[in-house]
mmCIF file of C-alpha atoms in Angstrom:
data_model
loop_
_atom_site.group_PDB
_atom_site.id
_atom_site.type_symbol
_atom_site.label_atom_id
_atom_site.label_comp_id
_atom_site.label_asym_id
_atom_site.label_seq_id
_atom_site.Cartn_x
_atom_site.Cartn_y
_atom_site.Cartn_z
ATOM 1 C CA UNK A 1 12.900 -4.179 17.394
ATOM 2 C CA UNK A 2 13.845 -0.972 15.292
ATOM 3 C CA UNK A 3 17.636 0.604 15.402
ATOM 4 C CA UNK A 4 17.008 4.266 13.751
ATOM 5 C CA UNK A 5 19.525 6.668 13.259
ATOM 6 C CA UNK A 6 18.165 9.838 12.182
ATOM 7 C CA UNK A 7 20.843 12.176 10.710
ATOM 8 C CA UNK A 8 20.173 15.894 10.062
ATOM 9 C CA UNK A 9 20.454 17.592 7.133
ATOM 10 C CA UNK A 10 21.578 21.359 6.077
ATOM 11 C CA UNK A 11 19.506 22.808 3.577
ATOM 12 C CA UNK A 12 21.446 25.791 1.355
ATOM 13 C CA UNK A 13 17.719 26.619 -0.160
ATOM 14 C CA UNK A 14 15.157 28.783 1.602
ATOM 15 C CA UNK A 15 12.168 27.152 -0.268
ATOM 16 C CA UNK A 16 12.801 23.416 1.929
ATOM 17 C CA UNK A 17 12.652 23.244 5.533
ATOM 18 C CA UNK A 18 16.382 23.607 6.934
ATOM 19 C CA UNK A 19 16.798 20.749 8.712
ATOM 20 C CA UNK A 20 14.934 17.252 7.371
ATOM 21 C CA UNK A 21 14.387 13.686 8.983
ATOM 22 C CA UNK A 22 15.309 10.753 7.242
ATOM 23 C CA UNK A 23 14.636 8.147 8.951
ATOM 24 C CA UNK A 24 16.111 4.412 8.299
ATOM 25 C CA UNK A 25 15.463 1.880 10.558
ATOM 26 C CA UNK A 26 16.800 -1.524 10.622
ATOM 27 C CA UNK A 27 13.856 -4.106 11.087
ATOM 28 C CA UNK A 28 13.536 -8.186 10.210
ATOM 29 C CA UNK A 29 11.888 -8.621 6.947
ATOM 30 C CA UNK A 30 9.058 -10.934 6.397
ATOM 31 C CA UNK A 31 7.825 -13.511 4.444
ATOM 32 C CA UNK A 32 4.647 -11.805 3.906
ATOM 33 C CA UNK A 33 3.399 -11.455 0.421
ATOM 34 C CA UNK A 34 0.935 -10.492 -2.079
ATOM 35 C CA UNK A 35 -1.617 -11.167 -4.781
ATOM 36 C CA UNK A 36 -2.887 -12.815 -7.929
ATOM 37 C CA UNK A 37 -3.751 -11.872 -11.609
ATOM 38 C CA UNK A 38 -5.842 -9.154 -13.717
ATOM 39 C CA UNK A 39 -9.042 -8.071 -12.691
ATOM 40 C CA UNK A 40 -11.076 -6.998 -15.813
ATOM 41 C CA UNK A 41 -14.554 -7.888 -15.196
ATOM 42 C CA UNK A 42 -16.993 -5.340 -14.443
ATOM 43 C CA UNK A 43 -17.311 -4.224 -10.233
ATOM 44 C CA UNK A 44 -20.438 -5.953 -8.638
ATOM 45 C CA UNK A 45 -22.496 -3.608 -6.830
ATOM 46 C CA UNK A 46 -21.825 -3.295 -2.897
ATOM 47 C CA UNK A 47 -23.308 -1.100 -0.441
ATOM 48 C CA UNK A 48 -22.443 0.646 3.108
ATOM 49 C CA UNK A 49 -25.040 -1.510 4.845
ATOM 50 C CA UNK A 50 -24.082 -4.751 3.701
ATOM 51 C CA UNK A 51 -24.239 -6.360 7.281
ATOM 52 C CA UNK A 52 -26.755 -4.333 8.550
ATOM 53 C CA UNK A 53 -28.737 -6.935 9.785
ATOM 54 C CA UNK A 54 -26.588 -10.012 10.391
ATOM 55 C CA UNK A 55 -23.033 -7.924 11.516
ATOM 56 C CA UNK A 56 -23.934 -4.475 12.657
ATOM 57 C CA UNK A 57 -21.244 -4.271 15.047
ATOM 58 C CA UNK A 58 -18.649 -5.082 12.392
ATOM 59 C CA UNK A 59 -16.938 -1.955 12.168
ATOM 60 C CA UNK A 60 -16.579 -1.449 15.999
ATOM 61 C CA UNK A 61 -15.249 -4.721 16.020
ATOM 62 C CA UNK A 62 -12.514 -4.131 13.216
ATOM 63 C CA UNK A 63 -11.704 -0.859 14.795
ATOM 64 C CA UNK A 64 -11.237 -2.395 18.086
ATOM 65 C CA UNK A 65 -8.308 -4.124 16.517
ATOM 66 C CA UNK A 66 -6.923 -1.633 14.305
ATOM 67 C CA UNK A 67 -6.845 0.958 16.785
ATOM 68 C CA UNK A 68 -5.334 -1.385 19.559
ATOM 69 C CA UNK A 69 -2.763 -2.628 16.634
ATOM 70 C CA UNK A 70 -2.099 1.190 15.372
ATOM 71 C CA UNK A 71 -1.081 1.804 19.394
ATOM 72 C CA UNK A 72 1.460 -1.267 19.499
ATOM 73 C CA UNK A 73 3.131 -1.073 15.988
ATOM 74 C CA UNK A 74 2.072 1.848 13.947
ATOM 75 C CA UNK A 75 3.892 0.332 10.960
ATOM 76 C CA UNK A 76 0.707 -1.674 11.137
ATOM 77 C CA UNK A 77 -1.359 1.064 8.952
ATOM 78 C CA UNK A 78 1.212 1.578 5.937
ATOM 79 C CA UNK A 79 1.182 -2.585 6.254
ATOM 80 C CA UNK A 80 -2.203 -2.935 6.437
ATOM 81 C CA UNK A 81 -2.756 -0.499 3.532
ATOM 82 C CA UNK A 82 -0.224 -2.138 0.904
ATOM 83 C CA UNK A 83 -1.367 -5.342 1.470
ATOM 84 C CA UNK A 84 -5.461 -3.860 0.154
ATOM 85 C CA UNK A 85 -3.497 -2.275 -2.917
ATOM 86 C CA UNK A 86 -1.665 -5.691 -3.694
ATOM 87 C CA UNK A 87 -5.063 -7.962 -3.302
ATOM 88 C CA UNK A 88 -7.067 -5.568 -5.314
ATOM 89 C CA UNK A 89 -4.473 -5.448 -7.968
ATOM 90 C CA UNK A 90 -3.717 -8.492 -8.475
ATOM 91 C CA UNK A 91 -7.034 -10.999 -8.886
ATOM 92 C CA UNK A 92 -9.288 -8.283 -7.579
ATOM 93 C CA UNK A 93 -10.113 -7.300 -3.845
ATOM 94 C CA UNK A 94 -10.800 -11.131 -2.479
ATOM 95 C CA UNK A 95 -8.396 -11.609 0.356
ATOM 96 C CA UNK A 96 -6.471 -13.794 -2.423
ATOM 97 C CA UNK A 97 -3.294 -12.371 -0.951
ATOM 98 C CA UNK A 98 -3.640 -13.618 2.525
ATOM 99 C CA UNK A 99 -3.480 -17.097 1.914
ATOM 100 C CA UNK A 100 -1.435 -19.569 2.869
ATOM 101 C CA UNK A 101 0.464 -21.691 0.064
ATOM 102 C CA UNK A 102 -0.360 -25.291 1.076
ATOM 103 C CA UNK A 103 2.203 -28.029 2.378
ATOM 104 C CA UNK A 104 3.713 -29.690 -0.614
ATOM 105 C CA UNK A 105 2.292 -27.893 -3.088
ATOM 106 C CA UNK A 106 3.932 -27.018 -6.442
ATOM 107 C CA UNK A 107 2.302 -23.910 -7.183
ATOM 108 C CA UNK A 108 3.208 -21.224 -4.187
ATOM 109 C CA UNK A 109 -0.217 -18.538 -3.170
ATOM 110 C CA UNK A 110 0.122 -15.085 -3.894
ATOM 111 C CA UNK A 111 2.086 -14.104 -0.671
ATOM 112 C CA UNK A 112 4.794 -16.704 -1.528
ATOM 113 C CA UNK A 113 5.420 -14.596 -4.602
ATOM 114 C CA UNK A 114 8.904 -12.933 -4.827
ATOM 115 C CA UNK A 115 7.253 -9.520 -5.471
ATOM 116 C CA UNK A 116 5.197 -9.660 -2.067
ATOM 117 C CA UNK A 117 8.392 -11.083 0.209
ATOM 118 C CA UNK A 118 8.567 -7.110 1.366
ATOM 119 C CA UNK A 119 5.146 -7.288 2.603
ATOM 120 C CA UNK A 120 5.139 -6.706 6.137
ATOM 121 C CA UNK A 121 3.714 -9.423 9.123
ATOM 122 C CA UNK A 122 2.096 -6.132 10.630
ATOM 123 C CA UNK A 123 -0.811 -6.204 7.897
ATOM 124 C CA UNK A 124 -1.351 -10.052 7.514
ATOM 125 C CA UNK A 125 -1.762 -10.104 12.049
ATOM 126 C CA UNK A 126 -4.242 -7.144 11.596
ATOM 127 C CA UNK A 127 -6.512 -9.068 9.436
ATOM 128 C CA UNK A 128 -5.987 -11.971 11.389
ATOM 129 C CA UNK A 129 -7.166 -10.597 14.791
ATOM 130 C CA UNK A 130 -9.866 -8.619 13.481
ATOM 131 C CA UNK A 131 -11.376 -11.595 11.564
ATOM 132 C CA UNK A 132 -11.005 -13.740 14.249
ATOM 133 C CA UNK A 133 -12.889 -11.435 16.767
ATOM 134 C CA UNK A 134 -15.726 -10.994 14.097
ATOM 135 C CA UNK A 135 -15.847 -14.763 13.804
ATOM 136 C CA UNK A 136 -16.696 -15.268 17.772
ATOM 137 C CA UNK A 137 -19.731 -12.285 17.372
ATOM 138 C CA UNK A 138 -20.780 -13.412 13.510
ATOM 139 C CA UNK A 139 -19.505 -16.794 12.709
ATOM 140 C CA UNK A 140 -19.306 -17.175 8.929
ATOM 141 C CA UNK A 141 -21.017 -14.203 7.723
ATOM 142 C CA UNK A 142 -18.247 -11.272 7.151
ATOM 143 C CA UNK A 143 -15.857 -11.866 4.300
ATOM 144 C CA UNK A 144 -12.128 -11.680 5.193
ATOM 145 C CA UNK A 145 -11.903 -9.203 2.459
ATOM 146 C CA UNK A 146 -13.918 -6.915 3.656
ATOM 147 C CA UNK A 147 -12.478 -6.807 6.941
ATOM 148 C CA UNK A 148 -9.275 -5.928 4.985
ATOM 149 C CA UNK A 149 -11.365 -2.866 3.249
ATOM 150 C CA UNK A 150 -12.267 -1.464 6.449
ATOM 151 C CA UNK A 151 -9.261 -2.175 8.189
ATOM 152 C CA UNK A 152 -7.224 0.035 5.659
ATOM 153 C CA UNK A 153 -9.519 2.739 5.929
ATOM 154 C CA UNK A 154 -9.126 2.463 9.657
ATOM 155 C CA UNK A 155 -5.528 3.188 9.156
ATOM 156 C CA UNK A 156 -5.750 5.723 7.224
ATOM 157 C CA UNK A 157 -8.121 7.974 9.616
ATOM 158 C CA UNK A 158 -6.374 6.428 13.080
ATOM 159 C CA UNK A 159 -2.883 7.908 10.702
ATOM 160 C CA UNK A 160 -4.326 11.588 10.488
ATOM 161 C CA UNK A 161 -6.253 10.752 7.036
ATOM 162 C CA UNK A 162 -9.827 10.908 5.853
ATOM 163 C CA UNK A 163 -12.607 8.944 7.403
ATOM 164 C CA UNK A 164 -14.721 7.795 4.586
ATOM 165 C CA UNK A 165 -17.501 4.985 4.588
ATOM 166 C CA UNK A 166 -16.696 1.340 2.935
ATOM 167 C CA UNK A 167 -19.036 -0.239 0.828
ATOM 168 C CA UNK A 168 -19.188 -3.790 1.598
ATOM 169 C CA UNK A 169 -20.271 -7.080 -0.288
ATOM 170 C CA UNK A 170 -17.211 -8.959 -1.461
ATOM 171 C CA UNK A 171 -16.622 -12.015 -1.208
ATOM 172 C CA UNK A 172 -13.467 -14.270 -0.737
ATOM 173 C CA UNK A 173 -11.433 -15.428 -3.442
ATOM 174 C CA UNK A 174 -11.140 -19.084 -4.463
ATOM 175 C CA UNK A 175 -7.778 -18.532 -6.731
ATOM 176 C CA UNK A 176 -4.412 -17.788 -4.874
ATOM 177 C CA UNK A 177 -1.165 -18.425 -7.399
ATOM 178 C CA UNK A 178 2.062 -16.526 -6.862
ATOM 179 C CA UNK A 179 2.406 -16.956 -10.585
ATOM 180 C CA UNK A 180 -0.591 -14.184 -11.048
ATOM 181 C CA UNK A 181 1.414 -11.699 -9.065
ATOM 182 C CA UNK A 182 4.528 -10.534 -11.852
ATOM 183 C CA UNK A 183 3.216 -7.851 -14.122
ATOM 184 C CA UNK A 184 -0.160 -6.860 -11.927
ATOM 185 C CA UNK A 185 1.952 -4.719 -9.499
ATOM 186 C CA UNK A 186 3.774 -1.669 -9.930
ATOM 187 C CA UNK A 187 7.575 -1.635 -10.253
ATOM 188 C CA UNK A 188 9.787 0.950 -8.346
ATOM 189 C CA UNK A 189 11.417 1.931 -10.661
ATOM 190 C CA UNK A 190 8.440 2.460 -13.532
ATOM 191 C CA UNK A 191 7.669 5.449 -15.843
ATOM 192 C CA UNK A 192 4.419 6.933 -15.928
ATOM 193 C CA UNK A 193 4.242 5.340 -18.909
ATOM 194 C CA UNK A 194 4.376 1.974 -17.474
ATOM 195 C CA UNK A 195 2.166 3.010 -14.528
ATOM 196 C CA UNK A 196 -0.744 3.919 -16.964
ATOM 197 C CA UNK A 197 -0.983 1.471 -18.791
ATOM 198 C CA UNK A 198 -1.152 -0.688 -15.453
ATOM 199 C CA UNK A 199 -3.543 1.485 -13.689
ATOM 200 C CA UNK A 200 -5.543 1.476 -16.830
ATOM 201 C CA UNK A 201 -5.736 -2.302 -17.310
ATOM 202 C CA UNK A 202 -7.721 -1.922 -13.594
ATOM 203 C CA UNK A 203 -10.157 0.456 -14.580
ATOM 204 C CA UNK A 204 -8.234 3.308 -12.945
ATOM 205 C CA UNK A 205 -7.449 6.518 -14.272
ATOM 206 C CA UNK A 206 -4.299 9.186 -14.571
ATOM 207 C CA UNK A 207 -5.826 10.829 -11.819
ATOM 208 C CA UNK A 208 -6.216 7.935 -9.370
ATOM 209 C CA UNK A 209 -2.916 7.305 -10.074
ATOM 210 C CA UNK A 210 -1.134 10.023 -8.981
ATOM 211 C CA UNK A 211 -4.248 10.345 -5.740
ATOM 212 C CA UNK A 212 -3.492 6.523 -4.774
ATOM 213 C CA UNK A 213 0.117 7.694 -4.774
ATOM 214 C CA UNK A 214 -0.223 10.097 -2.293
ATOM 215 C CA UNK A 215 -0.695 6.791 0.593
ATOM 216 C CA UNK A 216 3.302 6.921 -0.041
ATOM 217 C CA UNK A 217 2.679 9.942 2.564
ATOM 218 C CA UNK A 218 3.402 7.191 5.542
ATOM 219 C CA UNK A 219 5.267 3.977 5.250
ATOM 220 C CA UNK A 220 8.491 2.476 4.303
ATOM 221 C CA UNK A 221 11.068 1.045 1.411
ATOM 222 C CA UNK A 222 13.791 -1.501 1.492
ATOM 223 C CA UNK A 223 16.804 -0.151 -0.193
ATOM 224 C CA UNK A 224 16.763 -2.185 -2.945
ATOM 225 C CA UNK A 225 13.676 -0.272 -4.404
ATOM 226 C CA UNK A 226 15.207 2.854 -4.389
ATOM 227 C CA UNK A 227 19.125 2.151 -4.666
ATOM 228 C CA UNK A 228 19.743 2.575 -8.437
ATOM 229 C CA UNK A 229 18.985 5.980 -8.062
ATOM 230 C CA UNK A 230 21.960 6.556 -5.618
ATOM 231 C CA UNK A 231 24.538 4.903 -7.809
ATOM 232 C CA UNK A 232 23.635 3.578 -11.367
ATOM 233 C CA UNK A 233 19.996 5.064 -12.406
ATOM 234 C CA UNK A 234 18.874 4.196 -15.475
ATOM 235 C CA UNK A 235 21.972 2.585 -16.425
ATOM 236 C CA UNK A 236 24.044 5.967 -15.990
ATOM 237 C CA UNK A 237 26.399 5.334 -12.930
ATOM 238 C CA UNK A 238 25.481 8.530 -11.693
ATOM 239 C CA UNK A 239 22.963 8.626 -9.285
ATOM 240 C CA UNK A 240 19.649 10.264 -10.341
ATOM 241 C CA UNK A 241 19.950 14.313 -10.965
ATOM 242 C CA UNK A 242 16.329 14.454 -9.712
ATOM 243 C CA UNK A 243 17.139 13.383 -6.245
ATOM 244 C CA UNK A 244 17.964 16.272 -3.555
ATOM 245 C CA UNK A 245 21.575 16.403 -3.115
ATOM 246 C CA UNK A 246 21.022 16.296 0.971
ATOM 247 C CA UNK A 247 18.704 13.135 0.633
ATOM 248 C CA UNK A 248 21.068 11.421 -1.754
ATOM 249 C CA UNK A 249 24.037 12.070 0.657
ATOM 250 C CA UNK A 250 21.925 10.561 3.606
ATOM 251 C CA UNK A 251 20.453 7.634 1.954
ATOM 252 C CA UNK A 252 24.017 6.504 0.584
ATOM 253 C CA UNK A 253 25.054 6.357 4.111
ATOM 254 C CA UNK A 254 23.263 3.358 4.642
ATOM 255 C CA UNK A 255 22.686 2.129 1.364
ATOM 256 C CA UNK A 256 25.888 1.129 -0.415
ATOM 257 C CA UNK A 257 25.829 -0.168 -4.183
ATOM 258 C CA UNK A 258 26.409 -3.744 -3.096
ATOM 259 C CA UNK A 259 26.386 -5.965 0.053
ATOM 260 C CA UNK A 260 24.344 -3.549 2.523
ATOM 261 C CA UNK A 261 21.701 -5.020 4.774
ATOM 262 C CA UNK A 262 19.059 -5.630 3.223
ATOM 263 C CA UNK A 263 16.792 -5.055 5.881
ATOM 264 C CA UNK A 264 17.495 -1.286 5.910
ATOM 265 C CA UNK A 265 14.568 0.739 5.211
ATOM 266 C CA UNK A 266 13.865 4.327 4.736
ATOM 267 C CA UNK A 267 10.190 6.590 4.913
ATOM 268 C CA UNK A 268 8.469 7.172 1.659
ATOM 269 C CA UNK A 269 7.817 10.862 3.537
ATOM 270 C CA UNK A 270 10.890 11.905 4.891
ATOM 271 C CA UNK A 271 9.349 15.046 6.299
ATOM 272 C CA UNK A 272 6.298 13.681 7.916
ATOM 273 C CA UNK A 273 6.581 10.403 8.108
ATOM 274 C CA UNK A 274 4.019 8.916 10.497
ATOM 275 C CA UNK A 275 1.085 10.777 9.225
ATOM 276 C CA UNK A 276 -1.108 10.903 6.865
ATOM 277 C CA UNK A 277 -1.377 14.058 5.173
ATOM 278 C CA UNK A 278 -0.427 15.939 1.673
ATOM 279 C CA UNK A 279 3.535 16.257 2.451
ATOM 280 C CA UNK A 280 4.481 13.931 0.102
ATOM 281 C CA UNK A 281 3.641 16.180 -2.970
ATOM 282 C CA UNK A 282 5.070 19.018 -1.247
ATOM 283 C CA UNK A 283 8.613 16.261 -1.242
ATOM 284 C CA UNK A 284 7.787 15.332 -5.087
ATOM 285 C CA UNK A 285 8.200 19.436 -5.962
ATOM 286 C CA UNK A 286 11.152 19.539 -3.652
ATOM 287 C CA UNK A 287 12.865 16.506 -5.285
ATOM 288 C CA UNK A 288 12.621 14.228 -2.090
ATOM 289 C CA UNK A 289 10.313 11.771 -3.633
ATOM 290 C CA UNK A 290 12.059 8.329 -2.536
ATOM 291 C CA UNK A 291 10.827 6.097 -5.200
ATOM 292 C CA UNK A 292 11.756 7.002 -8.685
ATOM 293 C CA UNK A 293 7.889 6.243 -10.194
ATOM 294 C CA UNK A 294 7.310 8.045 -6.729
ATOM 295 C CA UNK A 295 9.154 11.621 -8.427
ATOM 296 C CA UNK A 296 8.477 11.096 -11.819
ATOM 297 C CA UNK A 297 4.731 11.752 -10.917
ATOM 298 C CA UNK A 298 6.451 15.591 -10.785
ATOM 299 C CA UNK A 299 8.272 15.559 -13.429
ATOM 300 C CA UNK A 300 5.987 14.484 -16.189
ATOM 301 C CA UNK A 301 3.486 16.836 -17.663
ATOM 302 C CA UNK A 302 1.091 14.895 -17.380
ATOM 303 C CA UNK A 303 0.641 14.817 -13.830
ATOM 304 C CA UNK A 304 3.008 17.349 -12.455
ATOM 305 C CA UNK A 305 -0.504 19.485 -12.471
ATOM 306 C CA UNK A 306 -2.044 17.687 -10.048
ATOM 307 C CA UNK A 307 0.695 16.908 -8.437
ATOM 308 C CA UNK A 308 1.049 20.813 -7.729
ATOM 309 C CA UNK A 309 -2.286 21.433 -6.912
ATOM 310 C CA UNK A 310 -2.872 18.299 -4.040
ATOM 311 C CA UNK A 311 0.522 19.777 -2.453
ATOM 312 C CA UNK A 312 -1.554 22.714 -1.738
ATOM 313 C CA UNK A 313 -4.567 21.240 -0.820
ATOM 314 C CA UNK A 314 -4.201 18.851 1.752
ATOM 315 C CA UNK A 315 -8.423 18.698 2.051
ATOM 316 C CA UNK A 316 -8.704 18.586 -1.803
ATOM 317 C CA UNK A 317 -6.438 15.554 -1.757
ATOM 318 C CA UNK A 318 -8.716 13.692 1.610
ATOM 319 C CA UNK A 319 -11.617 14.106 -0.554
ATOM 320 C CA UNK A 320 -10.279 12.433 -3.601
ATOM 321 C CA UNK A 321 -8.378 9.612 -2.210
ATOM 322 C CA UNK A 322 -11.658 8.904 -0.216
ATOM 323 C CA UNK A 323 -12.969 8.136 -3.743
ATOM 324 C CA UNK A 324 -9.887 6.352 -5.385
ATOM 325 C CA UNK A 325 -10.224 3.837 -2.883
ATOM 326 C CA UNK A 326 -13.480 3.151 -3.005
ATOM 327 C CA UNK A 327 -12.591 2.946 -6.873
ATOM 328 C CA UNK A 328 -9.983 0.835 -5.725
ATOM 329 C CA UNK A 329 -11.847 -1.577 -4.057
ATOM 330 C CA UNK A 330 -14.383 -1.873 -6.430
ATOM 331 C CA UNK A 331 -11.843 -3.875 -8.910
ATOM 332 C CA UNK A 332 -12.360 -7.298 -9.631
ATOM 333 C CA UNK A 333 -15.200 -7.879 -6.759
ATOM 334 C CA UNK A 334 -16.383 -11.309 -6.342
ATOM 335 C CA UNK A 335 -20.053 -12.427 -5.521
ATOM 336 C CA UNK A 336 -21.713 -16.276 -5.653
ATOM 337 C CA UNK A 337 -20.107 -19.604 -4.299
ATOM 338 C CA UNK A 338 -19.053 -20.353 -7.799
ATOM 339 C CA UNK A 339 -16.758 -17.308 -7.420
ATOM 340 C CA UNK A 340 -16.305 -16.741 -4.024
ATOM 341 C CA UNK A 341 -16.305 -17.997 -0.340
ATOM 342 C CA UNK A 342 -16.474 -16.697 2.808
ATOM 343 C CA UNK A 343 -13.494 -18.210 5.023
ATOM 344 C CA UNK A 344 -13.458 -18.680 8.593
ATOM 345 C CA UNK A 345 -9.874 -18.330 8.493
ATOM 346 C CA UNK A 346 -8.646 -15.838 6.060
ATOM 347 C CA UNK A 347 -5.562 -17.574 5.910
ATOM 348 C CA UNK A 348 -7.248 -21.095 4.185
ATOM 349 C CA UNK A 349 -9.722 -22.138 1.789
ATOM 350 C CA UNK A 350 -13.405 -23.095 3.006
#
């Protein structure tokens, strides 16, 4: 159930729209979660026609779900997506994320991990369904992380986005450990600095960077990512001077310094924020970026550039995130049982 109050906001500058949507609804965390460690070996090849032979209704069948999922809880596609970008980034893209810590152990999976606590149920049920239905029409054949591959790209195109082909091939992870997670996953609050050099360590580049940003065009934040900025950023008790003064004023509204709810969340796009499209570097130039790493991609030199240009270019920026995430989930790819599995329940170990 969502409460969402949607206050309007007067603009006093010709160059951003005069009235803007912030939305912040009230929802019920969960205890999803995330990933595992660095993923520095070489991608294995995969291909498009993977399960030609043994699963060639494997797509229809994923996008049976996703589309049926997209229609109930659309939160499910920013869910769905966020969840690919923590398994690839953290052990590599092998479904390593979506398993379950087991009873009485001492070390907790990936998802247990304090960093991946904000990941939302939406994701982890997409997955679940969609591998389930493949398992009744190809029983042990179709890795669950490839189902997660396709299901994000899914999302994106169901969202508005670009419809691009997934190459397939990867197999299932063997290694889950919350204690892989800290340091493989970007920080809120990071400078471009930071985000480099953890981009980098993935194979990824200053341009996928600041492309792979741009899936902050749909989906959510709790406001604890973001709430520094309104009162203390960087340790200045002011709130950040690169914030819009509108969005500030709206965000504090529902975001006090200490004891709000912490289920309060707010739209990474506040002007679009159930598509996906190129708005959000049109928000980074117009200081409404909600996450601080989120604006600094505008205000360093570095990348400002292409920030500009992908504002302006909303099928300049489908084409290249088409390609970052097949970059993406090319990281840290799996192949061989001394590697991988294939699970018939993504949730446990073969």
């Amino acid at each position: 159930m969502y409460t969402t109050i949607m206050p309007a906001l007067s603009s006093s500058s010709s160059s951003i729209c005069t009235f803007l949507l912030v939305f912040l609804l009230v929802v019920r965390a969960s205890n999803c979660a995330a990933k595992a460690t660095k993923s520095s070996r070489p991608p294995r090849q995969l291909s498009v026609d993977y399960y030609a032979k043994k699963c060639p209704q494997l797509e229809q069948l994923v996008g049976s779900v996703t589309s049926q999922q997209f229609k109930e809880a659309p939160v499910s596609g920013p869910a769905t997506i966020r969840l690919f970008f923590h398994d690839c980034f953290v052990e590599g893209c092998d479904a390593s994320i979506l398993i379950s810590t087991n009873p009485g152990s001492k070390e907790l999976a990936e998802k247990d991990a304090e960093d991946n606590k904000d990941l939302r149920v939406e994701g982890f049920q997409t997955i679940s369904k969609a591998k389930d239905l493949v398992e009744r029409k190809c029983p042990g054949i179709v890795s669950c992380a490839d189902i997660l591959a396709i299901a994000a790209r899914d999302y994106v195109h169901l969202a508005g986005g670009p419809y691009y082909q997934v190459k397939k091939g990867r197999w299932d992870g063997k290694i889950s450990m919350a204690s892989r997670v800290p340091y493989n996953i970007p920080r809120a609050n990071f400078t471009i600095d930071q985000l480099l050099k953890l981009f980098n360590s993935k194979g990824l580049t200053l341009e996928d960077l600041v492309v792979l940003s741009g899936a902050h065009t749909f989906g959510f934040a709790h406001c604890k990512q973001f709430v520094s900025r309104l009162y203390n950023y960087r340790g200045t008790k002011q709130p950040d001077p690169g914030m819009d003064p509108r969005l500030l004023k709206a965000l504090k509204m529902s975001c006090p310094q200490f004891g709000g709810n912490p289920d309060i969340i707010a739209p990474f796009d506040v002007t679009t924020p159930f598509l996906f499209d190129h708005a959000y570097y049109g928000n980074l130039e117009a200081k409404l970026g909600l996450l601080a790493s989120d604006q600094a991609l505008f205000l360093d030199p570095r990348t400002k550039p292409l920030v500009q240009q992908l504002g302006k270019d909303k099928k300049s920026f489908f084409q290249a995130f088409s390609i970052a995430m097949e970059k993406m989930g090319s990281i840290g790819v799996k192949r061989g049982r001394r590697h991988g599995e294939t699970r018939r329940v993504c949730s446990m170990h073969t």
